CSV table of C-alpha atoms in Angstrom, one decimal:
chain,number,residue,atom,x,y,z
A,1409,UNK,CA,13.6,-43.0,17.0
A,1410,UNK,CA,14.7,-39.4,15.0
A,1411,UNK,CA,11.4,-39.7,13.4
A,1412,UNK,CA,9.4,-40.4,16.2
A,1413,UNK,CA,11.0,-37.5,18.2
A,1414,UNK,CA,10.7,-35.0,15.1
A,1415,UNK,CA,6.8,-36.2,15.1
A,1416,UNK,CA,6.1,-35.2,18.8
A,1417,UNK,CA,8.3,-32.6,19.6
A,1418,UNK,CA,5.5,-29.8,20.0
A,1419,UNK,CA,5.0,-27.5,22.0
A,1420,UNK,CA,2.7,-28.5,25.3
A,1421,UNK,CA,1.9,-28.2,28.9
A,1422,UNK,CA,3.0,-30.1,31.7
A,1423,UNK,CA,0.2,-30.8,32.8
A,1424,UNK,CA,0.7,-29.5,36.7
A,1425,UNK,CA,-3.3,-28.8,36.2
A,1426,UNK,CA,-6.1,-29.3,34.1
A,1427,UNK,CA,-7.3,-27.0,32.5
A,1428,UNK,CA,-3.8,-25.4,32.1
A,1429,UNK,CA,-3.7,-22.0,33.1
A,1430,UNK,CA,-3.6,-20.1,29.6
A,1431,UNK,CA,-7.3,-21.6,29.2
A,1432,UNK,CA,-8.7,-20.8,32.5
A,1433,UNK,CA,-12.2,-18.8,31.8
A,1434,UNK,CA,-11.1,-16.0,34.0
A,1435,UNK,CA,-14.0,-13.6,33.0
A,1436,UNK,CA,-16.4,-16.2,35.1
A,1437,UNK,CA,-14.6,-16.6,38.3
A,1438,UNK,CA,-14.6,-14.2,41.5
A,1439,UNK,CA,-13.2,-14.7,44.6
A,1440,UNK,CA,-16.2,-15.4,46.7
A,1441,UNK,CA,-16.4,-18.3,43.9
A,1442,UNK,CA,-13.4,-19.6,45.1
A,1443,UNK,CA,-14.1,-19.1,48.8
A,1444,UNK,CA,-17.3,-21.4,48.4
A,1445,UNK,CA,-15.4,-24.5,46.2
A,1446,UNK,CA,-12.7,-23.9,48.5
A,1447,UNK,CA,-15.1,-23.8,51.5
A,1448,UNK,CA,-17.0,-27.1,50.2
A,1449,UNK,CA,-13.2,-28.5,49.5
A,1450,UNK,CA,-12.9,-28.7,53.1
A,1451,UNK,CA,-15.8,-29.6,54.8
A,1452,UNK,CA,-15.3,-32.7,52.3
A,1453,UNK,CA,-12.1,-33.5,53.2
A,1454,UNK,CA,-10.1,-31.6,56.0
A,1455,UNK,CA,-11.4,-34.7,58.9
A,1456,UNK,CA,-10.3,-37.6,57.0
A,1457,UNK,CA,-7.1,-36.2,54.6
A,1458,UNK,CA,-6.3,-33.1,55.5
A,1459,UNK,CA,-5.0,-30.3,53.2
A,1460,UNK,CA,-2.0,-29.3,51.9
A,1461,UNK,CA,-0.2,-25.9,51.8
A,1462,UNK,CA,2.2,-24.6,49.3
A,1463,UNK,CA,4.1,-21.6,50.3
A,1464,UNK,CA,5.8,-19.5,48.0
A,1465,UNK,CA,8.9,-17.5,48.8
A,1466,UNK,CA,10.3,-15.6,45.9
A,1467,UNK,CA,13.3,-13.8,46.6
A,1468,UNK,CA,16.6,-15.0,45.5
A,1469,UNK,CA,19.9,-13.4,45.6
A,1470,UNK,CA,21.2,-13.8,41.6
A,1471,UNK,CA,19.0,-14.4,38.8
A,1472,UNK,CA,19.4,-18.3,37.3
A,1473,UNK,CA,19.1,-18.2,33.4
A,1474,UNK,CA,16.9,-21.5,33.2
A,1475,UNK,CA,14.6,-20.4,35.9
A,1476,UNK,CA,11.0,-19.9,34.5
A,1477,UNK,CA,9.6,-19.3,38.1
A,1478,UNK,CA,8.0,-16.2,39.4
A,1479,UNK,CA,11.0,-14.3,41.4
A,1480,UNK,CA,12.7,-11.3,42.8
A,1481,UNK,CA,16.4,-10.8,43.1
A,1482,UNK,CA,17.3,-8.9,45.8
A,1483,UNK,CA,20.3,-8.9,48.2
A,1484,UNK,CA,18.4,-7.4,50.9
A,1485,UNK,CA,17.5,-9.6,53.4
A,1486,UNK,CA,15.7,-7.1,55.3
A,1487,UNK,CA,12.9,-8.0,52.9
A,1488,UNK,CA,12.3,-11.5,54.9
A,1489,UNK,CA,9.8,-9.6,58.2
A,1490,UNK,CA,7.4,-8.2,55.7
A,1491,UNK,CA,6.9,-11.2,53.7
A,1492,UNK,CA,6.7,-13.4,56.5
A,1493,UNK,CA,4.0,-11.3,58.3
A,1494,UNK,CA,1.9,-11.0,54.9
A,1495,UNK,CA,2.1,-14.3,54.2
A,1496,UNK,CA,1.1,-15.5,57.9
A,1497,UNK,CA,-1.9,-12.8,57.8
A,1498,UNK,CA,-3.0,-14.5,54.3
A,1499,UNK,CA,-3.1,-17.8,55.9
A,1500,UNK,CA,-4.7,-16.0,59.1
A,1501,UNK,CA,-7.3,-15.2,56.4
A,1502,UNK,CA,-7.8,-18.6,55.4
A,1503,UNK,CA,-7.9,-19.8,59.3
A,1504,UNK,CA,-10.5,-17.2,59.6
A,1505,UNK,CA,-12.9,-18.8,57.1
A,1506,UNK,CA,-12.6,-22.3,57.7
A,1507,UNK,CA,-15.5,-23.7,60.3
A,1508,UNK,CA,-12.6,-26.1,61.9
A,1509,UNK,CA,-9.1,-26.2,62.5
A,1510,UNK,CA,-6.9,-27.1,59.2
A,1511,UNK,CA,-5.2,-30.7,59.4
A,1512,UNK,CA,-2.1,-29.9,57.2
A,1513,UNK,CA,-1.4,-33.2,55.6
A,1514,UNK,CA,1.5,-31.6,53.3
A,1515,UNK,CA,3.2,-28.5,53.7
A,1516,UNK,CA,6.1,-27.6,50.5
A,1517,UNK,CA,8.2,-24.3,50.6
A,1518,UNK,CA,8.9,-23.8,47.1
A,1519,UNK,CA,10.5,-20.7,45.2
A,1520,UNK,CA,12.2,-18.7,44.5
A,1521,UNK,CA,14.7,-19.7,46.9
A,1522,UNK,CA,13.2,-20.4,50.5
A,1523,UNK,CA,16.7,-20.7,51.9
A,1524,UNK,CA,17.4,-17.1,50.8
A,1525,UNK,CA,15.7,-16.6,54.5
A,1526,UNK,CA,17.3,-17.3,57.7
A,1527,UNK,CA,16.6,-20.0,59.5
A,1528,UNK,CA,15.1,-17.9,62.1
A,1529,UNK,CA,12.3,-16.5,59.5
A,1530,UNK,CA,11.8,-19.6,58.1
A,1531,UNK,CA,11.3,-21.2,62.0
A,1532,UNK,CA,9.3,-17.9,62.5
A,1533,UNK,CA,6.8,-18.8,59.5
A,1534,UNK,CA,6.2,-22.4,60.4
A,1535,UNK,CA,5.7,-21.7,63.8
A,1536,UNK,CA,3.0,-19.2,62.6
A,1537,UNK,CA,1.2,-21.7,60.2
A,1538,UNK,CA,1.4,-24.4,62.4
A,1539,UNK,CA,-0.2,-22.2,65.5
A,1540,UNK,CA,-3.3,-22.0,63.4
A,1541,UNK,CA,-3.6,-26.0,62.7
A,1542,UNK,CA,-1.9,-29.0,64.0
A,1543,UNK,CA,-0.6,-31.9,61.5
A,1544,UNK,CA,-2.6,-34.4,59.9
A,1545,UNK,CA,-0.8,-38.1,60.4
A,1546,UNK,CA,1.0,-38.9,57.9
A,1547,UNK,CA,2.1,-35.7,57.3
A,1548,UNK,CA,4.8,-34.3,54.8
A,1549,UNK,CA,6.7,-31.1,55.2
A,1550,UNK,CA,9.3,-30.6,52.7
A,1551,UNK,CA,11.3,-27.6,50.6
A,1552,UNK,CA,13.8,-26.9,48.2
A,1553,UNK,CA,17.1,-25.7,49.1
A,1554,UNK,CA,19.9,-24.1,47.4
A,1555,UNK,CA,23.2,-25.9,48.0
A,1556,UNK,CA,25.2,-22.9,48.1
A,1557,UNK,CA,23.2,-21.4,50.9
A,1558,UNK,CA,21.2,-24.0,52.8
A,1559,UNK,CA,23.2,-24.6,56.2
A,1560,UNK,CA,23.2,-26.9,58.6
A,1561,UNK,CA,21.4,-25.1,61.2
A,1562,UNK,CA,18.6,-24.1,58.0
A,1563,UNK,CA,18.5,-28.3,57.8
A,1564,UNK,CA,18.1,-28.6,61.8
A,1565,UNK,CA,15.5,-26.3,62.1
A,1566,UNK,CA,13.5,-27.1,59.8
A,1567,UNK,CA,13.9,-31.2,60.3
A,1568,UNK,CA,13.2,-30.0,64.1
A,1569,UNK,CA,9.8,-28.4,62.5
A,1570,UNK,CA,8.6,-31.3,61.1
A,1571,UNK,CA,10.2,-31.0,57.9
A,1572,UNK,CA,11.7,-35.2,56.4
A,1573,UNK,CA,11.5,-34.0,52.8
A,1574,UNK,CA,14.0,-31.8,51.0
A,1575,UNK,CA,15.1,-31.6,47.1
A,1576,UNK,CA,18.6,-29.3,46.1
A,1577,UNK,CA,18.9,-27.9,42.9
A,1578,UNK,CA,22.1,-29.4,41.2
A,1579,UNK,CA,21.2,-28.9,37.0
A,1580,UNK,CA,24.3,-30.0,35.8
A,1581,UNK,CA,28.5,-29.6,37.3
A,1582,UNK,CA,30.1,-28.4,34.3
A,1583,UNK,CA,31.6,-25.0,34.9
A,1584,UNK,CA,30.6,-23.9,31.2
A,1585,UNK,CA,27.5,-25.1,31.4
A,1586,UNK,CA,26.5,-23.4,34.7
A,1587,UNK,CA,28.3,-20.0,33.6
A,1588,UNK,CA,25.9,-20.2,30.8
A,1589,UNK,CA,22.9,-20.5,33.1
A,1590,UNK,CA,24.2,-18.2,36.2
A,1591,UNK,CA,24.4,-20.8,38.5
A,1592,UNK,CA,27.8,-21.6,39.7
A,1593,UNK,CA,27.4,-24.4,42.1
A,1594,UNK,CA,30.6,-26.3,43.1
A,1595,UNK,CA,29.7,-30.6,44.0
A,1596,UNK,CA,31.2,-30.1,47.0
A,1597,UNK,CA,28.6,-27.9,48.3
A,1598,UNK,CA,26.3,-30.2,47.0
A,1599,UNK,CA,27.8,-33.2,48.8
A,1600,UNK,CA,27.9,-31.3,51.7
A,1601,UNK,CA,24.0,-30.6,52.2
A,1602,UNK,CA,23.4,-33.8,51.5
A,1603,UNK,CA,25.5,-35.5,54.1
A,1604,UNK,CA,24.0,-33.5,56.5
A,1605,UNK,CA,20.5,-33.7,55.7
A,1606,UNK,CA,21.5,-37.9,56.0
A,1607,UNK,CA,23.2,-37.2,59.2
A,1608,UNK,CA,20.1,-35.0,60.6
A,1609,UNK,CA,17.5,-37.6,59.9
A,1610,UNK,CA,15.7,-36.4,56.4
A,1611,UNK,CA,14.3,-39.8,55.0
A,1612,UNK,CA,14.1,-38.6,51.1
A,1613,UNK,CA,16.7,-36.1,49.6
A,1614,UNK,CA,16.2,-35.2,46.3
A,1615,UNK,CA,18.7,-33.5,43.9
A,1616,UNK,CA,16.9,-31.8,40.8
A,1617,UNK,CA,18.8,-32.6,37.4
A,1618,UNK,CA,18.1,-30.6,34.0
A,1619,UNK,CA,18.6,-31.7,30.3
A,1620,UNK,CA,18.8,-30.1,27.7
A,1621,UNK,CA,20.5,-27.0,29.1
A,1622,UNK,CA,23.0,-24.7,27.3
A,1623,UNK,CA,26.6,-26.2,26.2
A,1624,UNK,CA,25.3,-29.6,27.6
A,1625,UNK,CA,27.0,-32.8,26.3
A,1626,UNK,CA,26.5,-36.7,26.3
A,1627,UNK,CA,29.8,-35.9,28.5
A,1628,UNK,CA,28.2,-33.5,31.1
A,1629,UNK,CA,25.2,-35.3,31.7
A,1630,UNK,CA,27.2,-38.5,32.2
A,1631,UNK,CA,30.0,-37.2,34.2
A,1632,UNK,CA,26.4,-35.2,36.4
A,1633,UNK,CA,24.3,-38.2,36.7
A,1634,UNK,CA,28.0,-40.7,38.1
A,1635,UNK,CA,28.6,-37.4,40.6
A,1636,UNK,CA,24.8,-37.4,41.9
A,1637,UNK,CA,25.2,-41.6,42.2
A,1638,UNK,CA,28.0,-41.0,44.1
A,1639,UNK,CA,26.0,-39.1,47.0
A,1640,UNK,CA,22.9,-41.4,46.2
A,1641,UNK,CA,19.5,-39.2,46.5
A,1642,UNK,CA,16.4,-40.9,47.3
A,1643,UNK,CA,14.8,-39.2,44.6
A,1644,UNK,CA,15.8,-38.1,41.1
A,1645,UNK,CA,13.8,-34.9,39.1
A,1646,UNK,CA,15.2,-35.3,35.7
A,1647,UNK,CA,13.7,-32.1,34.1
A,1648,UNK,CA,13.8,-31.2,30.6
A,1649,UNK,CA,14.5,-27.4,30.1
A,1650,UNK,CA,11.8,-25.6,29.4
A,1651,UNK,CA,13.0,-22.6,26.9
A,1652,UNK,CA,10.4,-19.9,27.2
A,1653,UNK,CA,11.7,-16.3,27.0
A,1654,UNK,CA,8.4,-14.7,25.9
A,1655,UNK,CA,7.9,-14.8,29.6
A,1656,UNK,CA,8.1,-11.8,31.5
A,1657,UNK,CA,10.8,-11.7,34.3
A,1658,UNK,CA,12.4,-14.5,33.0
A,1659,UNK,CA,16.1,-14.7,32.4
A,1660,UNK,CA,16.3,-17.3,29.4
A,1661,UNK,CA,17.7,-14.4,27.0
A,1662,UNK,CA,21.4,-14.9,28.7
A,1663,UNK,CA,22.3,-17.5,25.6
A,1664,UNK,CA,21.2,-17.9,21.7
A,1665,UNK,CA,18.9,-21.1,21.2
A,1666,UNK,CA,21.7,-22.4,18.9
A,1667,UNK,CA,23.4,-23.0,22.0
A,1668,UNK,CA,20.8,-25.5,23.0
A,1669,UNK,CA,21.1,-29.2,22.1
A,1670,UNK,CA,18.1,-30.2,19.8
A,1671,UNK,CA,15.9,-32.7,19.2
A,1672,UNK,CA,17.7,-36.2,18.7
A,1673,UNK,CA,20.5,-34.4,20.5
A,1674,UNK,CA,18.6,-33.6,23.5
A,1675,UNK,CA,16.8,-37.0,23.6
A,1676,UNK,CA,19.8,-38.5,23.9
A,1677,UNK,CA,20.9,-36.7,26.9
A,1678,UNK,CA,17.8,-38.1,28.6
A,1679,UNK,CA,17.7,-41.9,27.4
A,1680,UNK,CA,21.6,-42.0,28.6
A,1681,UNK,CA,20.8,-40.1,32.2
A,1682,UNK,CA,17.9,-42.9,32.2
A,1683,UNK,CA,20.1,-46.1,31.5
A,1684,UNK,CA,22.6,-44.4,34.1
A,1685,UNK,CA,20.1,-43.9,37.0
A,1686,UNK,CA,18.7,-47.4,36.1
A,1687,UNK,CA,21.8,-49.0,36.6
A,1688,UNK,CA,22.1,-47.1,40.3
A,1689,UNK,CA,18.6,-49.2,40.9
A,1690,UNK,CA,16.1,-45.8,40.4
A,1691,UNK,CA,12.9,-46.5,38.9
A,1692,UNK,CA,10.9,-44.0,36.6
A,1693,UNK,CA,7.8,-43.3,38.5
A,1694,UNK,CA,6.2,-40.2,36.9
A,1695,UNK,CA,7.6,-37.9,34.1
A,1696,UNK,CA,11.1,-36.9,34.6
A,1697,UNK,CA,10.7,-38.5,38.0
A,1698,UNK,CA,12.9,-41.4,39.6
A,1699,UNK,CA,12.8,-42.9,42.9
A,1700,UNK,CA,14.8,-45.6,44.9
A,1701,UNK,CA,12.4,-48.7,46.0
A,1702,UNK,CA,13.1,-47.4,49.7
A,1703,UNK,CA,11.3,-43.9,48.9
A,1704,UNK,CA,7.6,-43.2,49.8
A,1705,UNK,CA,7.4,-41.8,45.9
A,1706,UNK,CA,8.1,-45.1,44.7
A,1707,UNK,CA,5.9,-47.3,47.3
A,1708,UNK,CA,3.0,-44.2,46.0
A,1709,UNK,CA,3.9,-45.1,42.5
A,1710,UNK,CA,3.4,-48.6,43.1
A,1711,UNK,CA,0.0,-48.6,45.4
A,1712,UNK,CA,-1.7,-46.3,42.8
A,1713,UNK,CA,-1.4,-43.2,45.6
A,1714,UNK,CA,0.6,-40.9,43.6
A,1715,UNK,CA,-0.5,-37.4,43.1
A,1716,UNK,CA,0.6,-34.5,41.1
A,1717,UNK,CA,-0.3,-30.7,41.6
A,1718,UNK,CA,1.3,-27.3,41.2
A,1719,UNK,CA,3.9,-28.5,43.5
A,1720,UNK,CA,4.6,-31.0,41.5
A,1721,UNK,CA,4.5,-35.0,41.9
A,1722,UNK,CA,3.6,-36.2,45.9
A,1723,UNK,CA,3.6,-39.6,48.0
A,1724,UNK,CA,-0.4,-38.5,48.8
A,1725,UNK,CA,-3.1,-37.0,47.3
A,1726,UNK,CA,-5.5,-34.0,49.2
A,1727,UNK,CA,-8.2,-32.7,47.4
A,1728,UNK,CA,-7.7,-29.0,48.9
A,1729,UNK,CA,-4.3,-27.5,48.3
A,1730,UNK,CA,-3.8,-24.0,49.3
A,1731,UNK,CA,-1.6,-21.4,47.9
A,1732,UNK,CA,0.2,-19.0,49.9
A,1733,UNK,CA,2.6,-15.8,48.9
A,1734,UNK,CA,2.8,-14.2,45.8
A,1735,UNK,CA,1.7,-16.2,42.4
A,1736,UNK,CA,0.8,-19.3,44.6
A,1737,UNK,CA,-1.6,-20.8,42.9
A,1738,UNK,CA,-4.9,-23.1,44.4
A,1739,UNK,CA,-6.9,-26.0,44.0
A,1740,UNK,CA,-9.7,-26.7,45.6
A,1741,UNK,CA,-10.4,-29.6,42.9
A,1742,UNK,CA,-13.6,-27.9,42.4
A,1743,UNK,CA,-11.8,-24.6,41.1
A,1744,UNK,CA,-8.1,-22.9,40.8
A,1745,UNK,CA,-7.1,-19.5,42.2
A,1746,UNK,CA,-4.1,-17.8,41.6
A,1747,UNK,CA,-2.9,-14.9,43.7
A,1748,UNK,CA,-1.4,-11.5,42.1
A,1749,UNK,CA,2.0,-12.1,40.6
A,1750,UNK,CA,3.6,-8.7,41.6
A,1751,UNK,CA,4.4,-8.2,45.9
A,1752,UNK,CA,3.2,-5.0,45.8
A,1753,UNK,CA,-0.1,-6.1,44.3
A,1754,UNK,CA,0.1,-9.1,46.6
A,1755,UNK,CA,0.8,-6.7,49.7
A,1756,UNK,CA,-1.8,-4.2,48.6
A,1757,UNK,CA,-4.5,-6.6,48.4
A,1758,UNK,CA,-4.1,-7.8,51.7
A,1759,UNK,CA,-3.7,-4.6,53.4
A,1760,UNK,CA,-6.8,-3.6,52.0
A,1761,UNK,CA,-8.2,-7.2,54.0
A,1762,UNK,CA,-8.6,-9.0,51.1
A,1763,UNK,CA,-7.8,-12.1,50.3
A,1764,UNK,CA,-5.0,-11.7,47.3
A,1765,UNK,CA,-6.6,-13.5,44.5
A,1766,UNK,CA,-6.3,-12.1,41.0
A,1767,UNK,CA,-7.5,-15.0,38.8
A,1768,UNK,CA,-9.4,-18.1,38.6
A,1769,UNK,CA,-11.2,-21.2,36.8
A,1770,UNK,CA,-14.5,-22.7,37.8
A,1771,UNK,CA,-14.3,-26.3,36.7
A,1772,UNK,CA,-17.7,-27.9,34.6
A,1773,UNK,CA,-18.4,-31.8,34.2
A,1774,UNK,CA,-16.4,-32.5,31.8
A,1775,UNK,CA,-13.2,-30.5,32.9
A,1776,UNK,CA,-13.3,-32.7,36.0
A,1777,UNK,CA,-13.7,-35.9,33.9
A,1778,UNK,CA,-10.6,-34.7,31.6
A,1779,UNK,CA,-8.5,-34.2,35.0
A,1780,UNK,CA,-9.1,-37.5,35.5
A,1781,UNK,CA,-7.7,-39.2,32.8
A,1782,UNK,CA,-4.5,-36.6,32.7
A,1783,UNK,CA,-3.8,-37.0,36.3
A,1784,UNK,CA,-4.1,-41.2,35.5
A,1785,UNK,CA,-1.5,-40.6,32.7
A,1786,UNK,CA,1.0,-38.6,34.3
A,1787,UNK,CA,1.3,-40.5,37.5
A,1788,UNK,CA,0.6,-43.8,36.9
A,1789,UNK,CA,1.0,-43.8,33.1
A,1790,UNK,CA,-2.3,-45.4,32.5
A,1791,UNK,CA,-6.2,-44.3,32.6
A,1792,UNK,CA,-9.6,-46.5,32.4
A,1793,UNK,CA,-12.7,-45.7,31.4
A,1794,UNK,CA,-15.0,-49.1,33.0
A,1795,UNK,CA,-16.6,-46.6,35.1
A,1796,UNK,CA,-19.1,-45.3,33.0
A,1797,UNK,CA,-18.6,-41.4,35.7
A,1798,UNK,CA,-14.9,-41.4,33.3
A,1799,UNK,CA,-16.8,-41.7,29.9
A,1800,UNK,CA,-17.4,-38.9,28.0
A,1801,UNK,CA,-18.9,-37.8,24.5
A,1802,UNK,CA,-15.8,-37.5,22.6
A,1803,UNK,CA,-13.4,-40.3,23.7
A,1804,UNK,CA,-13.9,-42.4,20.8
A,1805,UNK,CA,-12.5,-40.1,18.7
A,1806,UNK,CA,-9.5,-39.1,21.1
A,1807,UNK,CA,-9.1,-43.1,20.3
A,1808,UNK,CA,-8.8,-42.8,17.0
A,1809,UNK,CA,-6.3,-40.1,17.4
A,1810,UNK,CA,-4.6,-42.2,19.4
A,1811,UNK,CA,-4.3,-45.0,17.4
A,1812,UNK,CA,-1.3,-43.5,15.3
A,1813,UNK,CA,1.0,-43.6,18.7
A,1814,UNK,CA,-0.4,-46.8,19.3
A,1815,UNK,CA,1.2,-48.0,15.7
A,1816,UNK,CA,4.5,-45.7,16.7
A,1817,UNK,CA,4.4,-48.3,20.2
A,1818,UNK,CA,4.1,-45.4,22.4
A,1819,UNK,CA,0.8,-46.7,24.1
A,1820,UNK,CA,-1.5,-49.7,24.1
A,1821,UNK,CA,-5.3,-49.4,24.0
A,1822,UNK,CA,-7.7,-51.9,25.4
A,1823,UNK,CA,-11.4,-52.6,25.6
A,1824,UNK,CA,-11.8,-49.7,28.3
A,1825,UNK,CA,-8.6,-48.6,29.4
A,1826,UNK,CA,-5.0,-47.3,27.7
A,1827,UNK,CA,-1.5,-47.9,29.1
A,1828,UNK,CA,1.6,-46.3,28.2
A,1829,UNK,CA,4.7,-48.5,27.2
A,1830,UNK,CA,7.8,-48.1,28.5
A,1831,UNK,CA,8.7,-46.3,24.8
A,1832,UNK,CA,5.7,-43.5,25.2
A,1833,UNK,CA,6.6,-42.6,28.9
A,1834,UNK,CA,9.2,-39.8,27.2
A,1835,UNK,CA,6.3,-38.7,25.4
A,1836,UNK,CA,3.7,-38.9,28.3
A,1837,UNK,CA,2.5,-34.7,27.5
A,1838,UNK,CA,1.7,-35.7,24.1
A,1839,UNK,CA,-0.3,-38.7,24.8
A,1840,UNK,CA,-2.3,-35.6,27.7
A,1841,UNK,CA,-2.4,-33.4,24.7
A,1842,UNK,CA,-5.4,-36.1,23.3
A,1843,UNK,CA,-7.2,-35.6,25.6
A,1844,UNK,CA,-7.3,-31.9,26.1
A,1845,UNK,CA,-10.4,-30.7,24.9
A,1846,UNK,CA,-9.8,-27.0,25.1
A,1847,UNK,CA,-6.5,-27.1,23.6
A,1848,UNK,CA,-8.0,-29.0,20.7
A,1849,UNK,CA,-10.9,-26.6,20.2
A,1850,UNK,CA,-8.8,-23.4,20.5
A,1851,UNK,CA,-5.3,-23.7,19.5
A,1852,UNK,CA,-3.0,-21.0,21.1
A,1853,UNK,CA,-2.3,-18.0,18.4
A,1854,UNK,CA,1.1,-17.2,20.5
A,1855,UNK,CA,3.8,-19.3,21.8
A,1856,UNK,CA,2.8,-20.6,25.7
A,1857,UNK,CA,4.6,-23.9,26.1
A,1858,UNK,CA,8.2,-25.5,25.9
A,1859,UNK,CA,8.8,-28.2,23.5
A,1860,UNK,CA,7.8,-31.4,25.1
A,1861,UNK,CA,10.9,-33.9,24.2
């Protein structure tokens, strides 16, 4: 297994799109581009599944040293009015443009740390989106909350809102570990949140686990994974750190990378967290992604109906997702759009009535066929080509390529399909890196992704 791991520990994306965002062909997108495939995205799709919205809220009070996300630390809380009122006059915007009223089939508040704002901003906000749409059935609403600041009245707002779905950001509960990545975070806060998002009525709870982290031992990841068992979470994100500080803004330069466990090391860290949640009855349904049977993201995983995007893995798939707040990123299916990364560029632009885009990619043919296949792979860890629309020019020699991980068991090809064993799911971004075309026909000349074991 060393070898294996030593083989295929490259750096690659994660695959929250294709293409990936480094080879987006910027120079040949404009915003009206986007307003048309987002436009077209809609009238397709808004009367039978509705859309989604991400909202991105980016403030956060200390700065977390394995955090990769676009934020701003700030203890002033006076900074909540004017983001909520740009954001809400962005998705006025939207509102504006569409020819009917949005169903919102999914709703995430993502970060950043959304419970950095009250719970009376927060009710503000979703009042405001939800004044310009009504929900789709079947809805979703969920967000991610910080366990040393999410309260009970933050849960009972939101819960009264709509909101059923919430993840907490745990990483790991040794004290040297999380002084190495800035995030002190007691279990008993943890347990806390969690017993009252059970008490309030949330149906999933999440806690979000990290490997590979700083100081992190065989021993912390046991003792983490027995103390999150213990409060039993609907769902499990087992993330592997990501170590990227070429990054602007980002605050992975707190600790030396001989600090880090490596390779076989790391691996292990995982494979043990895996046996451990296994034994608690959670089943792998996506990379780094474990559900109880009882969770909608395992009955998704099961019926073939689960999605990933740039928020990550979800029970439902809509074809337009919109992106609102600074960096939010869009997908119309047809195209992406990202919005301007810094808040004064993001609250410039939209002074100035405009709507607070600052790059894009126009998907062709074949990037739509690609998509495809890497959505099939990452969420149900399989992909088929018997209909002849999936088939493109240069799959049989992706095939070929793929024979070698077929003889290292990490996947099985067939007549017209391939199926990744239970060996290759840990290596599921490798087995995605086959089939990306532009990453094959321009490799990057500077370092862009983590390590992907």
């Amino acid at each position: 297994m060393e070898k294996i791991i030593q083989k295929y520990n490259v750096p690659g994306p994660r695959y929250t799109s294709y293409p990936t965002v480094p080879y987006w062909e910027e120079n040949n997108f404009t915003t009206q581009q986007w307003i048309q495939t987002m436009l077209r995205s809609f009238n397709e799709s808004n009367a039978t599944e509705g859309i989604s919205l991400y909202i991105h809220l980016p403030f956060c009070e200390s700065m977390c040293t394995f955090c990769g996300c676009n934020k701003r630390i700030t203890k002033r809380h006076e900074v909540e009015q004017p983001y909520i009122e740009a954001v809400l006059k962005e998705w006025n915007m939207y509102c504006a443009a569409f020819p009917d009223k949005p169903r919102i089939k999914e709703l995430h508040l993502g970060g950043g740390t959304p419970t950095f704002f009250s719970p009376e901003s927060l009710e503000k906000l979703i009042t405001g989106i939800l004044s310009k749409g009504e929900k789709a059935p079947g809805y979703e609403f969920s967000f991610e909350g910080h366990p040393n600041n999410t309260t009970r009245k933050h849960l009972e707002v939101l819960y009264n809102l709509g909101f059923r779905r919430v993840s907490f950001g745990v990483q790991d509960y040794d004290n040297t570990v999380q002084t190495a990545i800035h995030r002190i975070q007691p279990f008993h806060n943890v347990a806390k949140v969690t017993f009252w998002a059970k008490e309030i009525g949330y149906t999933s709870i999440s806690h979000d686990l990290v490997f590979g982290l700083p100081f992190q031992s065989l021993e912390n990841i046991t003792d983490t994974i027995e103390k999150t068992n213990s409060l039993n979470p609907d769902r499990i994100s087992f993330y592997s750190y990501a170590h990227v500080p070429w990054i602007k803004g980002n605050g992975q330069r707190g600790f030396d990378e001989n600090n880090l466990p490596k390779d076989e090391e790391k691996r292990k860290l995982y494979e043990e967290g895996k046996k451990l949640l296994a034994k608690k009855g959670y089943h792998e349904i996506g990379m780094d992604h474990f559900a109880l049977e009882t969770d909608s993201m395992y009955e998704a995983f099961q019926t073939g109906k689960l999605h990933r995007n740039f928020m990550g893995y979800s029970a439902s798939k809509t074809q337009l997702m919109v992106g609102l707040g600074v960096s939010s990123i869009s997908d119309s299916w047809y195209s992406f759009a990202q919005n301007e990364k810094n808040l004064e560029d993001y609250y410039n632009r939209l002074e100035q009535n405009e709507f607070p885009v600052f790059r894009g990619h126009l998907l062709n043919d074949e990037d739509l066929v690609i998509r495809k296949h890497i959505l099939n792979l990452m969420c149900s860890f399989k992909t088929s080509w018997s209909d002849e629309t999936n088939y493109f020019k240069e799959l049989p020699d992706i095939l070929l390529e793929l024979h070698e991980m077929e003889s290292d068991g990490l996947l099985q090809i067939g007549k017209d399909n391939i199926i990744v064993t239970d060996k290759g799911k840990a290596f599921v971004r490798n087995i995605c890196m086959a089939f990306d075309l532009r990453l094959k026909r321009k490799s990057p000349e500077t370092k862009l992704f983590s390590m992907t074991i």
